[in-house]
Coordinates of C-alpha atoms and ligand atoms in Angstrom, one line a residue:
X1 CA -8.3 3.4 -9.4
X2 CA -7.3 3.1 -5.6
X3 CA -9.4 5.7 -3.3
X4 CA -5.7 7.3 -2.3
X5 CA -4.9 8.6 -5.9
X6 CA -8.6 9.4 -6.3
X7 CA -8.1 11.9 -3.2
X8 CA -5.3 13.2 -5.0
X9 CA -6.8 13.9 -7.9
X10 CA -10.2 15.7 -5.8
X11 CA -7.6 17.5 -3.9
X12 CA -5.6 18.7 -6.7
X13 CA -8.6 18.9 -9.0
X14 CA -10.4 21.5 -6.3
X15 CA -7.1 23.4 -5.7
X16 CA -6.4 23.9 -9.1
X17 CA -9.5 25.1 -9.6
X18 CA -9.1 27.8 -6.8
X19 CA -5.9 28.6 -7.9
X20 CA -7.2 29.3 -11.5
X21 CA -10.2 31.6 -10.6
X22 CA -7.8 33.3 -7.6
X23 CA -5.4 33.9 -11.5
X24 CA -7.8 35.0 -13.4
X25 CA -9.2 38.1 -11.3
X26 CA -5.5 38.7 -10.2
X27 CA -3.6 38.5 -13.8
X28 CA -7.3 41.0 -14.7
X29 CA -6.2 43.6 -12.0
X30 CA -2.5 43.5 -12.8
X31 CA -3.1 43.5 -16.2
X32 CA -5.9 46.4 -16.5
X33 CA -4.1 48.9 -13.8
X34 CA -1.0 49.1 -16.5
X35 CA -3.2 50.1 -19.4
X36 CA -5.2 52.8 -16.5
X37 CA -2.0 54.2 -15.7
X38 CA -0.9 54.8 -19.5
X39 CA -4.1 56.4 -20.7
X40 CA -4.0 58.8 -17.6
X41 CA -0.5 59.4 -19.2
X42 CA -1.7 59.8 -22.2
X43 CA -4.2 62.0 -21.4
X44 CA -2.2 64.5 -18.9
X45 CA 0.4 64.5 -21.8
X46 CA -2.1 65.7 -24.7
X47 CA -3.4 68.6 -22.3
X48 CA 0.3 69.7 -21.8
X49 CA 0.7 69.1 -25.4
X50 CA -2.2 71.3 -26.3
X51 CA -1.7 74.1 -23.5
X52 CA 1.0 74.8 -25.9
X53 CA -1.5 75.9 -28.6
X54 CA -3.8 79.0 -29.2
X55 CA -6.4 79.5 -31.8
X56 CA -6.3 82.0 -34.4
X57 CA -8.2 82.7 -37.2
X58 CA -9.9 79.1 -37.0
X59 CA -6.7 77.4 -36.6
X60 CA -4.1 76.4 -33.9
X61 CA -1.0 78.0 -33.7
X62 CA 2.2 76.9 -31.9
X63 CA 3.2 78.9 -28.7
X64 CA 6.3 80.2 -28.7
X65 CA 7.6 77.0 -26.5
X66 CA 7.9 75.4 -29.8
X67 CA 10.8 73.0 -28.5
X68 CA 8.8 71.4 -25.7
X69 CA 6.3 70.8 -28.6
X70 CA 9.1 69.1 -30.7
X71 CA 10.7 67.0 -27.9
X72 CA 7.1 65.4 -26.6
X73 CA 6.3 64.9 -30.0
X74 CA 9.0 62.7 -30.7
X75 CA 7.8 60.6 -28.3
X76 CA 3.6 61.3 -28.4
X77 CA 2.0 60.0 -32.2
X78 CA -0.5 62.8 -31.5
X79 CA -3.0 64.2 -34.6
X80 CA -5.8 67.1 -33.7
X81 CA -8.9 67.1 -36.1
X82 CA -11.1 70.0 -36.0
X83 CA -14.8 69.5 -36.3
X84 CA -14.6 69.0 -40.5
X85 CA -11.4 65.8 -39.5
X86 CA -9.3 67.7 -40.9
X87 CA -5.6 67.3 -39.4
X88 CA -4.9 70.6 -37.7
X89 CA -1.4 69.3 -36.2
X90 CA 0.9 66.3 -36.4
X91 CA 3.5 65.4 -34.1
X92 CA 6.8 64.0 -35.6
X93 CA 6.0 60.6 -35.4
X94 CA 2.9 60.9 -37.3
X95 CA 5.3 60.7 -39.9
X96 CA 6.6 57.5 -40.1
X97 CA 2.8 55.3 -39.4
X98 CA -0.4 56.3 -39.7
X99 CA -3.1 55.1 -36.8
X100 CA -6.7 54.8 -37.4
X101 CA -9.0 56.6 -36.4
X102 CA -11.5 54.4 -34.3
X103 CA -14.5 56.2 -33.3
X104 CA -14.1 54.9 -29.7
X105 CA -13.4 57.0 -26.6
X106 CA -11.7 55.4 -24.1
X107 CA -8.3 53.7 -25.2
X108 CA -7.6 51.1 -28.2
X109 CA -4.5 49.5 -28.7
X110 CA -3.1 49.4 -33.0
X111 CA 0.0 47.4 -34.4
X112 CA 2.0 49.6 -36.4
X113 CA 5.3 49.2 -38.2
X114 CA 8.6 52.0 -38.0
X115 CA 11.9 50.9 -38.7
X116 CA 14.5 51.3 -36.1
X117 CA 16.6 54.1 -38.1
X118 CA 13.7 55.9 -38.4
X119 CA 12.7 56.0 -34.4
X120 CA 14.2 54.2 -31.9
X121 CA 11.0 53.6 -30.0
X122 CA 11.5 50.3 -28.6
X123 CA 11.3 48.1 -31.2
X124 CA 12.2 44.4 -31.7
X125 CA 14.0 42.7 -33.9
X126 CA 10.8 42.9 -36.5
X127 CA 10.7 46.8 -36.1
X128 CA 6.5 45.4 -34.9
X129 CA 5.2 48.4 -32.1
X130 CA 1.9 48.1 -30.4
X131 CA 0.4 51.6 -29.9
X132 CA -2.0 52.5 -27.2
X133 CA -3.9 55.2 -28.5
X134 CA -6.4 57.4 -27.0
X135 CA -9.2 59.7 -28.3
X136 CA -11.3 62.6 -27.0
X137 CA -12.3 65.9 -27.8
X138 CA -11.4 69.3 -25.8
X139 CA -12.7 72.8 -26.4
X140 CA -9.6 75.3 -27.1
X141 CA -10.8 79.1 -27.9
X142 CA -14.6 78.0 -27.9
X143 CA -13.6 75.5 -30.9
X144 CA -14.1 71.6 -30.2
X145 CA -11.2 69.6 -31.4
X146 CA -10.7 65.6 -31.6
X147 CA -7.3 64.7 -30.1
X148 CA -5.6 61.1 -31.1
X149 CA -2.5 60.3 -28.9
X150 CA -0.6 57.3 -28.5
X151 CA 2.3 56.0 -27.5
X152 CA 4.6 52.9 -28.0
X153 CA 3.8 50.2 -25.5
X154 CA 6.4 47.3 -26.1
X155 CA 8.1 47.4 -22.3
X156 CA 4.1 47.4 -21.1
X157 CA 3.6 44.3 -23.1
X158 CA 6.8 42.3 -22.2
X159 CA 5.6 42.9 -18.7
X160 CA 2.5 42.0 -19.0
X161 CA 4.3 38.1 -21.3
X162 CA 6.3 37.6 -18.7
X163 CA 3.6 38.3 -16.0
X164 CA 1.2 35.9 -17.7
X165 CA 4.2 33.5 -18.2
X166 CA 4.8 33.6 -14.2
X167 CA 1.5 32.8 -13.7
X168 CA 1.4 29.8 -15.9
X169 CA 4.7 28.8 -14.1
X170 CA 3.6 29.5 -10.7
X171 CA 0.4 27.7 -11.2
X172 CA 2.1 24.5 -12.9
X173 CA 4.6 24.3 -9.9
X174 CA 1.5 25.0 -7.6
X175 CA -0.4 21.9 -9.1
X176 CA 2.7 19.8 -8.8
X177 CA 2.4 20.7 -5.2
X178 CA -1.0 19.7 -4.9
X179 CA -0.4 16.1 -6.3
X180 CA 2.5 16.0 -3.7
X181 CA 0.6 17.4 -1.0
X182 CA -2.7 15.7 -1.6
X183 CA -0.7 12.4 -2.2
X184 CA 0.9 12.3 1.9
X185 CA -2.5 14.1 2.9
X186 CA -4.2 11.5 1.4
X187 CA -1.6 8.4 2.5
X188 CA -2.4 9.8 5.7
X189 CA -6.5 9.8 5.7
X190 CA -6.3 6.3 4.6
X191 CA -3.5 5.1 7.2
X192 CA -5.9 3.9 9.5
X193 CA -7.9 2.1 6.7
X194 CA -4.1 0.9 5.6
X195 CA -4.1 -0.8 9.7
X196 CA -7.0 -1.9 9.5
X197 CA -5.9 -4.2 5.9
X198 CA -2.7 -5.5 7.8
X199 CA -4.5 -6.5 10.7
X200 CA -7.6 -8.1 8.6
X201 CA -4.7 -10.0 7.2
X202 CA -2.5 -11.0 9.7
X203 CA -5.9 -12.2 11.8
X204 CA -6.6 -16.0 11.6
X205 CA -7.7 -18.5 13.5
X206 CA -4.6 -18.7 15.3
X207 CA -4.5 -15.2 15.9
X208 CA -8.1 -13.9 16.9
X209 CA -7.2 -12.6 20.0
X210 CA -5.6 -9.6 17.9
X211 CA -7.8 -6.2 17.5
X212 CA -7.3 -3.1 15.9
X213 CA -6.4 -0.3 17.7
X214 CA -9.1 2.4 18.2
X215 CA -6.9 6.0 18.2
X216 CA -8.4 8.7 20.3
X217 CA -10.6 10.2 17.1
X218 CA -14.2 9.0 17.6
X219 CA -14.9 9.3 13.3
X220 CA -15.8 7.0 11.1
X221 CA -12.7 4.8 10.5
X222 CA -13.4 4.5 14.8
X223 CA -16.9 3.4 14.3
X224 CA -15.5 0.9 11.5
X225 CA -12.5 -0.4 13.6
X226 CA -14.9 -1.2 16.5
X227 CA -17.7 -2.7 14.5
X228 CA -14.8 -5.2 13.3
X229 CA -13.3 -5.7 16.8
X230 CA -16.8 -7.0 17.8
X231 CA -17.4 -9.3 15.3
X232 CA -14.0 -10.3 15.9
X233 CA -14.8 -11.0 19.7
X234 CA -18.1 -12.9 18.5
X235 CA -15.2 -14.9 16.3
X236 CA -13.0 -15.7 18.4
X237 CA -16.1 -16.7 21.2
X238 CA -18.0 -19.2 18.4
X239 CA -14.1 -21.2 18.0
X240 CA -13.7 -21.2 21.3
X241 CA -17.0 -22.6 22.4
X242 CA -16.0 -25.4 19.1
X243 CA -12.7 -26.4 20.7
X244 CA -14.1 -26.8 23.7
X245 CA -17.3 -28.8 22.3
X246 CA -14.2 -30.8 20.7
X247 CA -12.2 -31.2 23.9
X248 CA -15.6 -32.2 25.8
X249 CA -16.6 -34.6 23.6
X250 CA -13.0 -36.3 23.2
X251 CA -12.7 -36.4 26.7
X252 CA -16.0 -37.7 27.1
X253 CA -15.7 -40.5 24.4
X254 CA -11.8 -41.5 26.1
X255 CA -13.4 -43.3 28.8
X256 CA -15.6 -45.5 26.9
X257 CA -13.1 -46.4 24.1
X258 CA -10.4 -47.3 26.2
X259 CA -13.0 -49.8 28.5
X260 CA -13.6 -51.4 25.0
X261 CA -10.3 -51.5 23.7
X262 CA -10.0 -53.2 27.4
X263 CA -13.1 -55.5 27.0
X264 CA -11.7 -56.7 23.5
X265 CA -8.4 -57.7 24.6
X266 CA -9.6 -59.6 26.9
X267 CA -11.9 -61.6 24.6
X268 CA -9.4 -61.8 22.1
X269 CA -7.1 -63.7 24.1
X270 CA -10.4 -66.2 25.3
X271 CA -9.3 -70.0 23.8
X272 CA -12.9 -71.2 24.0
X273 CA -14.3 -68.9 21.3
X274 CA -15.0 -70.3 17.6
X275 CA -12.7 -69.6 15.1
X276 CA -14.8 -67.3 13.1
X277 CA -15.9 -65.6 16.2
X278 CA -11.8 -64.7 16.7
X279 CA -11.3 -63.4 13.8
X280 CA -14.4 -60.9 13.9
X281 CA -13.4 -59.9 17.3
X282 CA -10.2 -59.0 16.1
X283 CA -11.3 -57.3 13.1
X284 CA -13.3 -55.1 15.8
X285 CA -10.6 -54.8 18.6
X286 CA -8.4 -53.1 15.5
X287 CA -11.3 -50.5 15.1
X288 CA -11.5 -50.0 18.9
X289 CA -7.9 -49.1 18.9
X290 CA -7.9 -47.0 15.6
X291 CA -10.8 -44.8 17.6
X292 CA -8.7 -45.0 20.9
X293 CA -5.9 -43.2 19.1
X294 CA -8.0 -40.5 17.0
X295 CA -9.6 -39.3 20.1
X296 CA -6.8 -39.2 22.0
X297 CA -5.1 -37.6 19.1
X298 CA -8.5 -35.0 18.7
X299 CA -8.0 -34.5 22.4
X300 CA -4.3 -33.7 21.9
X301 CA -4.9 -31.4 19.5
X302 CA -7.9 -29.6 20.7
X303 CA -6.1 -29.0 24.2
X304 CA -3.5 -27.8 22.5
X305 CA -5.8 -25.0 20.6
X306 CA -6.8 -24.3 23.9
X307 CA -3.2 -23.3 25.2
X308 CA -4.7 -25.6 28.2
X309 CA -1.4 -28.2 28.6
X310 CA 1.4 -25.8 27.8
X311 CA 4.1 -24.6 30.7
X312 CA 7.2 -24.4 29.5
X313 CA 10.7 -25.1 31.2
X314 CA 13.9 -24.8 29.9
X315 CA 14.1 -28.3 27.8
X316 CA 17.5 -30.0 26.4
X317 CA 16.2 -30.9 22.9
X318 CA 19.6 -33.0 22.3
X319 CA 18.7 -35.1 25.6
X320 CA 15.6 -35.6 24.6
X321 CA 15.9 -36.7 21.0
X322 CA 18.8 -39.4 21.8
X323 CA 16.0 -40.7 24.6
X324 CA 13.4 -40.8 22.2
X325 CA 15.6 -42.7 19.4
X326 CA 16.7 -45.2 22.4
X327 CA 12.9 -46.1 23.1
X328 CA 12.8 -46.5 19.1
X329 CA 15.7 -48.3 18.8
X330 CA 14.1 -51.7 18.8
X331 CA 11.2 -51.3 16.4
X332 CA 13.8 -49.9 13.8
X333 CA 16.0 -53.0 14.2
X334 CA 12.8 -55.5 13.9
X335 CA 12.0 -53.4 10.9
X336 CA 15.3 -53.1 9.6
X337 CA 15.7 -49.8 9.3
X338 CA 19.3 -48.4 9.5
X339 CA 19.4 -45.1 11.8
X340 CA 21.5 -42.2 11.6
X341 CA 22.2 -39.9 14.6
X342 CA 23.7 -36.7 14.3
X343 CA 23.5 -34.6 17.2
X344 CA 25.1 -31.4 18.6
X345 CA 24.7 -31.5 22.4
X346 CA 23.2 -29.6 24.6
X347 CA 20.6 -27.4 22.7
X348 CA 18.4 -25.6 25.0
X349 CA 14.9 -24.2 24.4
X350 CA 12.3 -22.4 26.1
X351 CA 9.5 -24.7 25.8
X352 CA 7.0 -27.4 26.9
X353 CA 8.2 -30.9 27.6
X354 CA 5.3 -33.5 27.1
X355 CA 4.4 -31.3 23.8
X356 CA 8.0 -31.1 22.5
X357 CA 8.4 -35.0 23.3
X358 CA 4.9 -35.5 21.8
X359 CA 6.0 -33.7 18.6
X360 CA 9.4 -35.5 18.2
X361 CA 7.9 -39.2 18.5
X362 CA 4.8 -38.3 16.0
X363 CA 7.6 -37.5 13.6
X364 CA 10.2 -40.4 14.1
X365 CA 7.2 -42.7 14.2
X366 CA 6.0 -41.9 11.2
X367 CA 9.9 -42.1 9.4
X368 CA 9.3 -45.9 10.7
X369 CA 5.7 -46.1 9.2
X370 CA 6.3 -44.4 6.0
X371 CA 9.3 -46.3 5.1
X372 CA 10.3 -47.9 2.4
X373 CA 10.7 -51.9 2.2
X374 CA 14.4 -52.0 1.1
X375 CA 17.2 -50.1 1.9
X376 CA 15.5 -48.8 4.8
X377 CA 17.2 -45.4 6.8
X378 CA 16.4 -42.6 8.8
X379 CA 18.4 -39.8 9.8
X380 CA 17.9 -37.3 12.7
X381 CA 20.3 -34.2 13.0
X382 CA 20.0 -31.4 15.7
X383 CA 22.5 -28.6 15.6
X384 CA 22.5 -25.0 16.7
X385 CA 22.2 -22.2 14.0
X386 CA 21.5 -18.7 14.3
X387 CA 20.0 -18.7 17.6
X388 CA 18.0 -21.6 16.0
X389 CA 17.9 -25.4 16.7
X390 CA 17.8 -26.7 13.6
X391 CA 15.9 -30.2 13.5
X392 CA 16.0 -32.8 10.5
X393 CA 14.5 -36.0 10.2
X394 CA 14.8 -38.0 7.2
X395 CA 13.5 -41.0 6.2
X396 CA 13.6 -43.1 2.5
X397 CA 10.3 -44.0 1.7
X398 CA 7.8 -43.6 -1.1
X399 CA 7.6 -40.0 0.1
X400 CA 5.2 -36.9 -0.4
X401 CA 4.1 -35.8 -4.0
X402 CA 5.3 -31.7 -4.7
X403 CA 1.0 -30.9 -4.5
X404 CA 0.0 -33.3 -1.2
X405 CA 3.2 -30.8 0.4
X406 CA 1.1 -28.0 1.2
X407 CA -1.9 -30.4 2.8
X408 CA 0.1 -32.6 4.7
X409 CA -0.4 -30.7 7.7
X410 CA -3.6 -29.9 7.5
X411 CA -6.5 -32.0 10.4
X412 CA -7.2 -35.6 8.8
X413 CA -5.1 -35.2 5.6
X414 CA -3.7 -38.2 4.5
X415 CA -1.7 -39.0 1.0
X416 CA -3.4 -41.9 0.6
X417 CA -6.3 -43.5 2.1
X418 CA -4.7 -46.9 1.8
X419 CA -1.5 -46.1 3.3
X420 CA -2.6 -44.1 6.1
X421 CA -5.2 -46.8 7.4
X422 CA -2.8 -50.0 6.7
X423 CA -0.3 -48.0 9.3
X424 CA -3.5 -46.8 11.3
X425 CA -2.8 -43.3 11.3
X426 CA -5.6 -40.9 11.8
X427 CA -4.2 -38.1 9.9
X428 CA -3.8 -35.6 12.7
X429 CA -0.4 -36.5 13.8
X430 CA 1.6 -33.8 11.3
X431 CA -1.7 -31.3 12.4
X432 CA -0.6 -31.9 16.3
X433 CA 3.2 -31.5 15.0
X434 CA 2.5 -28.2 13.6
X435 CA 0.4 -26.8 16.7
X436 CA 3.2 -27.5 19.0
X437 CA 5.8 -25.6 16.6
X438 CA 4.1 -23.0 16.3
X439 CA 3.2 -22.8 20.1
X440 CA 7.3 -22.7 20.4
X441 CA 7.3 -19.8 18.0
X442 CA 9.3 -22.0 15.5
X443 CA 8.8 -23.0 11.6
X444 CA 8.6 -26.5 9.9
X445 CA 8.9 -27.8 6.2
X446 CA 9.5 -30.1 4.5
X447 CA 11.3 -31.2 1.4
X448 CA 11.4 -34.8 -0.4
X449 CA 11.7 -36.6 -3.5
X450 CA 8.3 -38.6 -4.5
X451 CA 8.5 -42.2 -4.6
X452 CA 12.4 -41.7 -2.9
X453 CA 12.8 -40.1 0.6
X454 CA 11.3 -37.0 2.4
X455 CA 12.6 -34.7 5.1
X456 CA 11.1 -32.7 7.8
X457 CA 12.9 -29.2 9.1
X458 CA 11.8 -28.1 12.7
X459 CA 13.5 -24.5 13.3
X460 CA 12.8 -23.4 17.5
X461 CA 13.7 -20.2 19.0
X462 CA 16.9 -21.3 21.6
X463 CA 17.5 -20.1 24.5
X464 CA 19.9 -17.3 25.3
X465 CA 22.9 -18.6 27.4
Ligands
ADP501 P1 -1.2 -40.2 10.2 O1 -1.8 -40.3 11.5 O2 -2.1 -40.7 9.0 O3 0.2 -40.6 10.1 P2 0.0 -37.6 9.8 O4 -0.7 -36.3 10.0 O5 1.1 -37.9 10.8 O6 -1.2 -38.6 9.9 O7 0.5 -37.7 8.4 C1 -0.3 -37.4 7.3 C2 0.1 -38.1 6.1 O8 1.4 -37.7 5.7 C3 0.2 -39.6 6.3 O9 -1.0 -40.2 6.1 C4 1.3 -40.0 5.4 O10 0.8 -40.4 4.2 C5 2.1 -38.7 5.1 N1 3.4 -38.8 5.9 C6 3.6 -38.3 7.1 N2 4.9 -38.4 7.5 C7 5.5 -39.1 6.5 C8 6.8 -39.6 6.2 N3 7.8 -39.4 7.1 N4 7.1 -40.2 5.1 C9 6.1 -40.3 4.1 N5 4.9 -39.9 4.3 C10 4.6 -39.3 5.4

């Protein structure tokens, strides 16, 4: 279960909780001063009931207010034992049900049964009346006598329903509020945890100089965020001291390689040397040159990690593609490659030259590599879309399988060992390619049918005219 519907639930769960106790003693008290206020009722209407009576000769006579008597005894059930329970008067009502007789002082309440036509006192449709009924005994002329009043109480009851049906309402719509409430309070406990997922995700290598932001609250979810920016700075120092050691020891290795690669081309060319001798030292000069170009690729690529090379200007890319497919014109013709050029001129971006050159030449050199052997073509397009510059280069070929797609870019990936190392390529070319797009802000894809052609999209931010 996520932790933000678990808050909701404790929240609810506690509230609920208090709202049911805070019911409880409330619906007791509402329900209980009703009943208080009736048997005080009850018991101020039996002592008017029996002022009404006097004693005589062991038994109570009617005063002469006999119609007072009669009108409060249509309403009262009232019954007065004397000390032998024997009924000394019954009101009217007494009549039509008979109440028990609990032995209980205090109040009680009975179900009792009178139709309608016989007294209108209330009922429902089922003629059913509840009867609160209250017993005690009072002297009159030095005689103790047990009074039983009662009353109906159907208008007390439907009150007290429809009291207990309000507070099953309210407290329904009160834990609906709860889940609703606890639900945003709880969204917005976990907001900073919530920042602290996008950012985790959105940091990569690429992006390490990103940190989550603090907030002014120094609680836990502070304590957290910093504990991560630190071991994001620790991050971001260990890659940076790696690119470096990769950009030292390229540099450092440059020099070296490229007075071999000097020393071998000069042997090579030597017409005094035995014939196995040439053909060793040409096997070796092909190394020399195959190391040449990966470290001067690795050093490529690492300055560009380091941001080091890049200043950007405001570069024509149309210019500069139809120069680049001019320097390439003649190793297309001597490998027979028909070229296509479709360009929309001038497309201007924000960006840097030697990088944006360095990209476009990786990618038209390898469309001559990767060619086919017959029916050899490559297309370049540039056109302007949607504040884009839309780039395609497309060359026939045996082309990249759906699964190597994904990889292709990745450092010293190559489809196939064979292929890349008969064309001498050191699998970082596409890798550099990539860097400098996305140091432009810009996308690339690709799309291709294995074994027929392949094509390579370059979308760049251009620049507003
Ligand atoms: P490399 O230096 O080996 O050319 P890249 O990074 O430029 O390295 O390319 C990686 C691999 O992608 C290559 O080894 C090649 O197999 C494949 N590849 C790149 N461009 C093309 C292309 N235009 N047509 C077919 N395959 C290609």
């Amino acid at each position: 279960m996520k932790i933000r519907n678990r808050i909701t639930l404790w929240i609810t769960g506690a509230g609920l909780l208090a709202g049911l106790l805070f019911s409880i003693v409330i619906s007791y008290e509402m329900i209980e001063q009703p009943y208080e206020l009736l048997d005080g009722e009850l018991d101020s209407q039996a002592h008017t009931l029996l002022a009404g009576f006097t004693t005589q000769a062991n038994t109570l006579v009617p005063q002469a207010d006999r119609a007072m008597l009669d009108s409060l005894g249509r309403l009262y059930w009232l019954k007065i034992y004397n000390k032998h329970h024997q009924v000394v008067f019954a009101s009217s009502l007494t009549q039509y049900t008979d109440l028990p007789l609990k032995q209980k002082y205090g109040g009680y309440n009975v179900s009792a049964t009178i139709p309608r036509e016989a007294a209108s006192l209330e009922q429902d449709d089922s003629n059913d009346l509840t009867f609160r009924v209250r017993i005690f005994s009072i002297p009159i002329g030095g005689e103790e006598y047990l009074v039983q009043i009662a009353r109906p109480m159907e208008k007390l009851q439907e009150e007290i329903y429809d009291l207990i049906i309000s507070i099953a309402v309210g407290l329904v719509l009160f834990a609906v509020a709860l889940i609703v409430f606890g639900y945003f309070a709880a969204g917005r406990i976990l907001r900073p945890i919530a920042d602290i997922n996008i950012l985790a995700k959105e940091i990569s290598e690429k992006t390490l100089d990103k940190r989550i932001p603090l907030g002014n609250n120094q609680d836990e979810l502070y304590a957290l965020s910093s504990s991560l920016n630190q071991m994001f700075d620790r991050l971001q120092y260990s890659f940076q001291r790696q690119k470096e050691f990769i950009a030292n020891a390229s540099h450092e290795l440059k020099t070296p390689i490229a007075m071999q690669r000097l020393f071998f081309s000069e042997v090579v060319q030597r017409s005094d040397l035995p014939d196995d001798l040439t053909g060793r030292l040409f096997t070796q000069s092909e190394i020399v040159l195959r190391m040449d170009r990966l470290v001067k690729n690795l050093l490529e690529l690492s300055t560009l990690e380091l941001k080091e090379t890049f200043t950007p200007t405001q570069v024509d890319l149309a210019q500069m593609l139809s120069m680049i497919l001019n320097q390439f014109e003649e190793i297309m013709q001597a490998s027979g490659i028909h070229l296509k050029v479709e360009i929309e001129e001038p497309v201007f971006v924000h960006g840097d030259e030697d990088n944006l050159r360095r990209m476009f030449i990786n990618l038209i050199d390898n469309a001559v590599k990767y060619n086919s052997r017959d029916k050899r073509k490559i297309r370049v397009s540039l056109v302007k879309k949607n504040k884009e510059a839309k780039i395609i280069i497309y060359n026939t070929g045996i082309g990249i399988a759906p699964e190597e797609q994904d990889r292709i870019f990745d450092q010293f990936y190559r489809v196939e060992k064979s292929r890349a190392s008969t064309s001498g390529g050191s699998g970082l070319g596409l890798t550099i390619v990539k860097r400098i797009v996305e140091l432009h802000h810009g996308r690339i894809k690709l799309e291709g049918e294995f074994g027929s052609w392949v094509e390579f999209y370059i979308f760049l931010p251009v620049m507003e005219s």
